[in-house]
mmCIF file with all atom_site columns, C-alpha atoms and ligand atoms in Angstrom:
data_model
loop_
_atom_site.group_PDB
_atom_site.id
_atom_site.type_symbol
_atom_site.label_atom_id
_atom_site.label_alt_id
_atom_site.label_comp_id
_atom_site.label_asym_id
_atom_site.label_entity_id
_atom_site.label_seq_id
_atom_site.pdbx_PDB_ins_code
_atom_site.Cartn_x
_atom_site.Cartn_y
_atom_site.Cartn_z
_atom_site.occupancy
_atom_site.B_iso_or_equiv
_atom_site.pdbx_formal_charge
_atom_site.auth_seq_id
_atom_site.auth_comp_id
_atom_site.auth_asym_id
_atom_site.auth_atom_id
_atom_site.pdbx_PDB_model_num
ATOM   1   C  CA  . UNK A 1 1   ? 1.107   -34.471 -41.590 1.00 0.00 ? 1   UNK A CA  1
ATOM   2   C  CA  . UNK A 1 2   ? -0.446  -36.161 -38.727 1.00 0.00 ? 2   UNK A CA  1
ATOM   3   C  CA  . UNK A 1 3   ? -4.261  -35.808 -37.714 1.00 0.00 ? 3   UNK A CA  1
ATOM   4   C  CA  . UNK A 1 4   ? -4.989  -33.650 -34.349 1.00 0.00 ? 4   UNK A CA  1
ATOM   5   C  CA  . UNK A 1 5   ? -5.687  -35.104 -31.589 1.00 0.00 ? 5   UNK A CA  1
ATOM   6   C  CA  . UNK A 1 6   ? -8.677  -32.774 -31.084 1.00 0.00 ? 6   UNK A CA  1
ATOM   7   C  CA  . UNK A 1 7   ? -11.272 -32.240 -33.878 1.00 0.00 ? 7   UNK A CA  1
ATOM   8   C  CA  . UNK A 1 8   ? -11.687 -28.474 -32.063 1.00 0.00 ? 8   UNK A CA  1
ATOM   9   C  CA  . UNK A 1 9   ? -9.018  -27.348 -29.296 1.00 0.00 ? 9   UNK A CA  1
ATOM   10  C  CA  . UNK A 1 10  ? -10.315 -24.059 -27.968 1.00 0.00 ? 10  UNK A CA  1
ATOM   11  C  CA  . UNK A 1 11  ? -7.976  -21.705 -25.604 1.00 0.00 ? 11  UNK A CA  1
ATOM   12  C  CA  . UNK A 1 12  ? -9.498  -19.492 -23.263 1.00 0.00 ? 12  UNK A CA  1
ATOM   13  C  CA  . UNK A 1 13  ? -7.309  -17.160 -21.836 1.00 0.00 ? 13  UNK A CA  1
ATOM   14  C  CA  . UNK A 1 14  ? -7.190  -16.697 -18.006 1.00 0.00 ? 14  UNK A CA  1
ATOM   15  C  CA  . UNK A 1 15  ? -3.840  -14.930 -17.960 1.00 0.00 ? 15  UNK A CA  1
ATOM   16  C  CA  . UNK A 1 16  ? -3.804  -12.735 -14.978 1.00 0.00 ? 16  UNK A CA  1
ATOM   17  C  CA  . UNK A 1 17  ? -1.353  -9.802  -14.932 1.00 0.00 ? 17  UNK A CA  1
ATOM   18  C  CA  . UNK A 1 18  ? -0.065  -8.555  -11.312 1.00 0.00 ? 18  UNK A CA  1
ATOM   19  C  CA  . UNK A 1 19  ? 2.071   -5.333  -11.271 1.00 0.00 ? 19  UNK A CA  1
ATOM   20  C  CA  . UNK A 1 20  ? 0.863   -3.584  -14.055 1.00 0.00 ? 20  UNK A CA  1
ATOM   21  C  CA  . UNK A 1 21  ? -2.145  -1.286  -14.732 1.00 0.00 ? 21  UNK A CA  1
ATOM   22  C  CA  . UNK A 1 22  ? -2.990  -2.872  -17.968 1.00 0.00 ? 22  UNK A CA  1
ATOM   23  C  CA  . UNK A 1 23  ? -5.519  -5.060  -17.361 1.00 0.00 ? 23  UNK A CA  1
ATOM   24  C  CA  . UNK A 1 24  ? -6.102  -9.101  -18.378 1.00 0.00 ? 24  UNK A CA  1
ATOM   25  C  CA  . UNK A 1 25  ? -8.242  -11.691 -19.108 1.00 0.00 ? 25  UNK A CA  1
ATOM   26  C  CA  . UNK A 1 26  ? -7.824  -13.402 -16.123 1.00 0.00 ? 26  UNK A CA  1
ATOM   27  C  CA  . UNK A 1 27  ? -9.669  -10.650 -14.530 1.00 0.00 ? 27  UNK A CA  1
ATOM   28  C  CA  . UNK A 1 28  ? -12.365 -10.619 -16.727 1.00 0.00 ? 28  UNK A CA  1
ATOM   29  C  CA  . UNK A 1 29  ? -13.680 -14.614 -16.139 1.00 0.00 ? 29  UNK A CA  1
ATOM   30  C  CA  . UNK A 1 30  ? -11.542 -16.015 -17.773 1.00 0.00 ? 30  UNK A CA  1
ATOM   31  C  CA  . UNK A 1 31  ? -11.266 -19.153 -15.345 1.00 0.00 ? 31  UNK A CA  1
ATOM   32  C  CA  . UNK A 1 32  ? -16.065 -18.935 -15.360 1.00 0.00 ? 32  UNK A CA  1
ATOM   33  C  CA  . UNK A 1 33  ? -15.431 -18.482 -19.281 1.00 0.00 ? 33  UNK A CA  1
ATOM   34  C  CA  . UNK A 1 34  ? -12.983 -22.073 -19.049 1.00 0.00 ? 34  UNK A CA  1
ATOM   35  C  CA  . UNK A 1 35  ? -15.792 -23.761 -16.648 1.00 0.00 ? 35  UNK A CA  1
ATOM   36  C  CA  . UNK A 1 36  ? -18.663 -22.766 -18.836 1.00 0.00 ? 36  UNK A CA  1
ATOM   37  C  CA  . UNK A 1 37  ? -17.034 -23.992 -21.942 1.00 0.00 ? 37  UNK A CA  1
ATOM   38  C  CA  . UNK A 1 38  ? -16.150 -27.787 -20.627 1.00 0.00 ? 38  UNK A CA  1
ATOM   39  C  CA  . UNK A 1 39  ? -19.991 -27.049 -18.813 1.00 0.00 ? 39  UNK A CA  1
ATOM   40  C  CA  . UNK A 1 40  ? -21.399 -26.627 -22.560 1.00 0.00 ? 40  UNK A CA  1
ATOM   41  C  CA  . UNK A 1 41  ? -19.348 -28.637 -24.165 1.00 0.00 ? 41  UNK A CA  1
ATOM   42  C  CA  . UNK A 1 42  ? -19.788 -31.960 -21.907 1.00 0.00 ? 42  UNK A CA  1
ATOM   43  C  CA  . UNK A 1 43  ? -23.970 -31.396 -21.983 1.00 0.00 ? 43  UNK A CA  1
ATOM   44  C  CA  . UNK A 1 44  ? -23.905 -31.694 -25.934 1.00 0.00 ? 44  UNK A CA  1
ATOM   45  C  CA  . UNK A 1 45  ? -22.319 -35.027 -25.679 1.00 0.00 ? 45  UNK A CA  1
ATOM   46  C  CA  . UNK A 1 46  ? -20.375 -34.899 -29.122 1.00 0.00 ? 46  UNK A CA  1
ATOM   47  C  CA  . UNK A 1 47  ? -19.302 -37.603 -30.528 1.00 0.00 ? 47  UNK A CA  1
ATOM   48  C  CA  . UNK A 1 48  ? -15.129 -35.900 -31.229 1.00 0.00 ? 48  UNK A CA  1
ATOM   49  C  CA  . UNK A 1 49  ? -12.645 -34.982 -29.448 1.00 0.00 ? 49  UNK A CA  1
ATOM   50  C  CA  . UNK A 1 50  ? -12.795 -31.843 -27.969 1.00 0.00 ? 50  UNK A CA  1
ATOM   51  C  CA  . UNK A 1 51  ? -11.193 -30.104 -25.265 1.00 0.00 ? 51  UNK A CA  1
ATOM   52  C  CA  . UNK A 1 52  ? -11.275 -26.604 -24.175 1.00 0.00 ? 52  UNK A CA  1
ATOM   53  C  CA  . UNK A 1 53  ? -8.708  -25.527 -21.311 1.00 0.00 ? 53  UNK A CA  1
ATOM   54  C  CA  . UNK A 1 54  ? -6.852  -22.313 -19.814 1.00 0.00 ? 54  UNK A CA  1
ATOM   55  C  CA  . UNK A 1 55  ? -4.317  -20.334 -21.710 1.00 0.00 ? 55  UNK A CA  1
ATOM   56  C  CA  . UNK A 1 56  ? -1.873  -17.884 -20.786 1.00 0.00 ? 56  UNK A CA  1
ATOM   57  C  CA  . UNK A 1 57  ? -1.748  -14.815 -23.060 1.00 0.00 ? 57  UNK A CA  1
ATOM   58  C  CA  . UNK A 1 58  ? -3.067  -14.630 -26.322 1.00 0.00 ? 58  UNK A CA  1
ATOM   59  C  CA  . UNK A 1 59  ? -1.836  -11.624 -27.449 1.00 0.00 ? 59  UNK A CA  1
ATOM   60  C  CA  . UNK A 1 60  ? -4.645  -9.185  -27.935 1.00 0.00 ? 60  UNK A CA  1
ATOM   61  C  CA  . UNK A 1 61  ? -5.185  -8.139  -24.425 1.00 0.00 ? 61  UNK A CA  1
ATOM   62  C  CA  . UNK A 1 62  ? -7.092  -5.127  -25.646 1.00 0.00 ? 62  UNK A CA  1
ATOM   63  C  CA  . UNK A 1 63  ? -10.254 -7.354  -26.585 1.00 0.00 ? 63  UNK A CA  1
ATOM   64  C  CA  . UNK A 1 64  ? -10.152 -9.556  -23.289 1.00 0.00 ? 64  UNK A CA  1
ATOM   65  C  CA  . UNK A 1 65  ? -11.722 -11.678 -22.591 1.00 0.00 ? 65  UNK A CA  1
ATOM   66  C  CA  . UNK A 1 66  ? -10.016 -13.659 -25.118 1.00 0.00 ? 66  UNK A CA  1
ATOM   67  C  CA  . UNK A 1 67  ? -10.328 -17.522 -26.532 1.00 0.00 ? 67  UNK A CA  1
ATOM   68  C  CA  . UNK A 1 68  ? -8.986  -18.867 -29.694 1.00 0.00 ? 68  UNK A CA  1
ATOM   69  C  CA  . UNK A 1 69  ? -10.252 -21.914 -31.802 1.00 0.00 ? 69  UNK A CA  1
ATOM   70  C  CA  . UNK A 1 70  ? -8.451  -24.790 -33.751 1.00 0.00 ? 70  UNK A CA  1
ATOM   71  C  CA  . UNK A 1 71  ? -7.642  -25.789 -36.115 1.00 0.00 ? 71  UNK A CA  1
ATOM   72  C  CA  . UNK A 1 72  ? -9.161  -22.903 -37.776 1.00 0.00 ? 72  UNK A CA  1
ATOM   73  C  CA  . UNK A 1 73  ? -7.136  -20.375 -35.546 1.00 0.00 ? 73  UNK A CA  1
ATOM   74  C  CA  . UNK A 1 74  ? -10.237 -18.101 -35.237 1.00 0.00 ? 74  UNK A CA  1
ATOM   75  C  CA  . UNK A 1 75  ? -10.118 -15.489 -32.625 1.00 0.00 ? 75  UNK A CA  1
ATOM   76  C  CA  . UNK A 1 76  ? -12.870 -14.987 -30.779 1.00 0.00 ? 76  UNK A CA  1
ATOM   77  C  CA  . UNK A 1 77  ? -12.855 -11.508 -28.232 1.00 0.00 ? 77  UNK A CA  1
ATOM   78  C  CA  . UNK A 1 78  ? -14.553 -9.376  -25.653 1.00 0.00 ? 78  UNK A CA  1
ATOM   79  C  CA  . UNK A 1 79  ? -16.108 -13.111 -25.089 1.00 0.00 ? 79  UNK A CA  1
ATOM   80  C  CA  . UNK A 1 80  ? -18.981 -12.873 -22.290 1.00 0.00 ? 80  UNK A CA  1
ATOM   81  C  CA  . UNK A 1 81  ? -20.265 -15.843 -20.104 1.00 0.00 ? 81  UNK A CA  1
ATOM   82  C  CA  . UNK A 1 82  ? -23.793 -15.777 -22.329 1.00 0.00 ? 82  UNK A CA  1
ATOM   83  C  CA  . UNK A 1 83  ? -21.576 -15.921 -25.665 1.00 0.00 ? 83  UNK A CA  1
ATOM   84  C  CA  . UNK A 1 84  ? -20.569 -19.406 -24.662 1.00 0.00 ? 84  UNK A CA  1
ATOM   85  C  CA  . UNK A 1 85  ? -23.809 -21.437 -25.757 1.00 0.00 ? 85  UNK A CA  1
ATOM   86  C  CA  . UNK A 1 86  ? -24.005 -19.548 -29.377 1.00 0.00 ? 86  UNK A CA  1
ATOM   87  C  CA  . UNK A 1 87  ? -19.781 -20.429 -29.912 1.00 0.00 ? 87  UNK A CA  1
ATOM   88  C  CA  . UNK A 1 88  ? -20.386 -24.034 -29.074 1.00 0.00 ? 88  UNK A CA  1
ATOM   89  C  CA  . UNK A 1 89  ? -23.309 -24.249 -30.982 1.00 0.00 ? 89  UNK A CA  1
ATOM   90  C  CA  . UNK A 1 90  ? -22.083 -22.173 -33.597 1.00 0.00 ? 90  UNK A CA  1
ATOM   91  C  CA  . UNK A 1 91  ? -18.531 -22.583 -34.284 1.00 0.00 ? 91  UNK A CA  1
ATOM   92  C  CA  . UNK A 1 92  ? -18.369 -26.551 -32.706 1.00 0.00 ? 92  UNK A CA  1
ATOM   93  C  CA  . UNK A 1 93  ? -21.069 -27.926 -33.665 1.00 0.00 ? 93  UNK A CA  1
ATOM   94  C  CA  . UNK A 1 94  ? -22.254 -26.712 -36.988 1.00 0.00 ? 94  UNK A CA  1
ATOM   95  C  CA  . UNK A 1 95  ? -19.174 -25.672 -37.786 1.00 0.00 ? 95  UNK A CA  1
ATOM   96  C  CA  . UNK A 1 96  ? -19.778 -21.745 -38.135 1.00 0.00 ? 96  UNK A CA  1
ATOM   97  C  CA  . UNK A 1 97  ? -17.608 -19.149 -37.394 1.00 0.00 ? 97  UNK A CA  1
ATOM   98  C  CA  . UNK A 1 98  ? -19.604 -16.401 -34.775 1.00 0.00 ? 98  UNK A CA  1
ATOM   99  C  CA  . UNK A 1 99  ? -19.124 -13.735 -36.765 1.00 0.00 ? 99  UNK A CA  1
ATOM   100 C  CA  . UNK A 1 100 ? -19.876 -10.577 -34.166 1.00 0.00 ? 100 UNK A CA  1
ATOM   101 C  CA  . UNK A 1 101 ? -17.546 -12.511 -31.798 1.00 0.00 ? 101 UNK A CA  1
ATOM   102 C  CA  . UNK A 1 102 ? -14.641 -12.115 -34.497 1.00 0.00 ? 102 UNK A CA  1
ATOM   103 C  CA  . UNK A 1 103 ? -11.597 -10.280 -33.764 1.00 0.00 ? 103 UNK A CA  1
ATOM   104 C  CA  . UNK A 1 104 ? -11.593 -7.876  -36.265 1.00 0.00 ? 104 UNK A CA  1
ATOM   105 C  CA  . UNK A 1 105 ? -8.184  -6.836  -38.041 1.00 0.00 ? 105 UNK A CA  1
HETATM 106 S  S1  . LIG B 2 .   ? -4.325  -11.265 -21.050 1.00 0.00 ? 201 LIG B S1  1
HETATM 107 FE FE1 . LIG B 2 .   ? -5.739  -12.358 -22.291 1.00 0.00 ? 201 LIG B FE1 1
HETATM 108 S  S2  . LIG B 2 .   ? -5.018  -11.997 -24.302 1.00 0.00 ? 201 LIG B S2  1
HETATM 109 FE FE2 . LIG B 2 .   ? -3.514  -11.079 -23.030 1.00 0.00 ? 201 LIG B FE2 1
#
């Protein structure tokens, strides 16, 4: 199996729905949640390859805003723009899941 090219890859959905009444992520700063991720992110200077960018639909529109991690595949919902410093910190950098963040299933 190869190695990633990204020691974390995190997807923040920005999906936004026209036509329908149910509502998305894209709506909900998902494009500010994307900005203030690289924002974070770049400041910490980390020596690995990161990259956070915009996703389409994640499939759990009911807990938007939305962004999933990898490798680990963690789910992270109802994500707010002052959650983003604790989930870099956290989850990137020392390599802890946010727990209160977690989709729950
Ligand atoms: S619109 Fe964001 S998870 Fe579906």
């Amino acid at each position: 199996m190869s190695k990633p090219v990204f020691e974390k890859h995190l997807f923040v959905c920005t999906n936004q729905r026209t036509g329908s009444d149910k509502r998305s992520c894209g709506e909900q700063h998902g494009l500010d949640l994307t900005a203030a991720f690289k924002k974070s992110i770049k400041e910490k200077n980390l020596d690995m390859p990161i990259r956070a960018q915009r996703a389409g639909c994640l499939g759990i529109c009911d807990f938007r805003p939305t962004v999933a991690v990898y490798p680990e595949g963690v789910f992270y919902v109802n994500v707010q723009l002052s959650d983003v410093e604790e989930i870099v910190q956290s989850h990137i950098v020392e390599n802890k899941v946010v727990e209160r963040l977690l989709l729950q299933q």
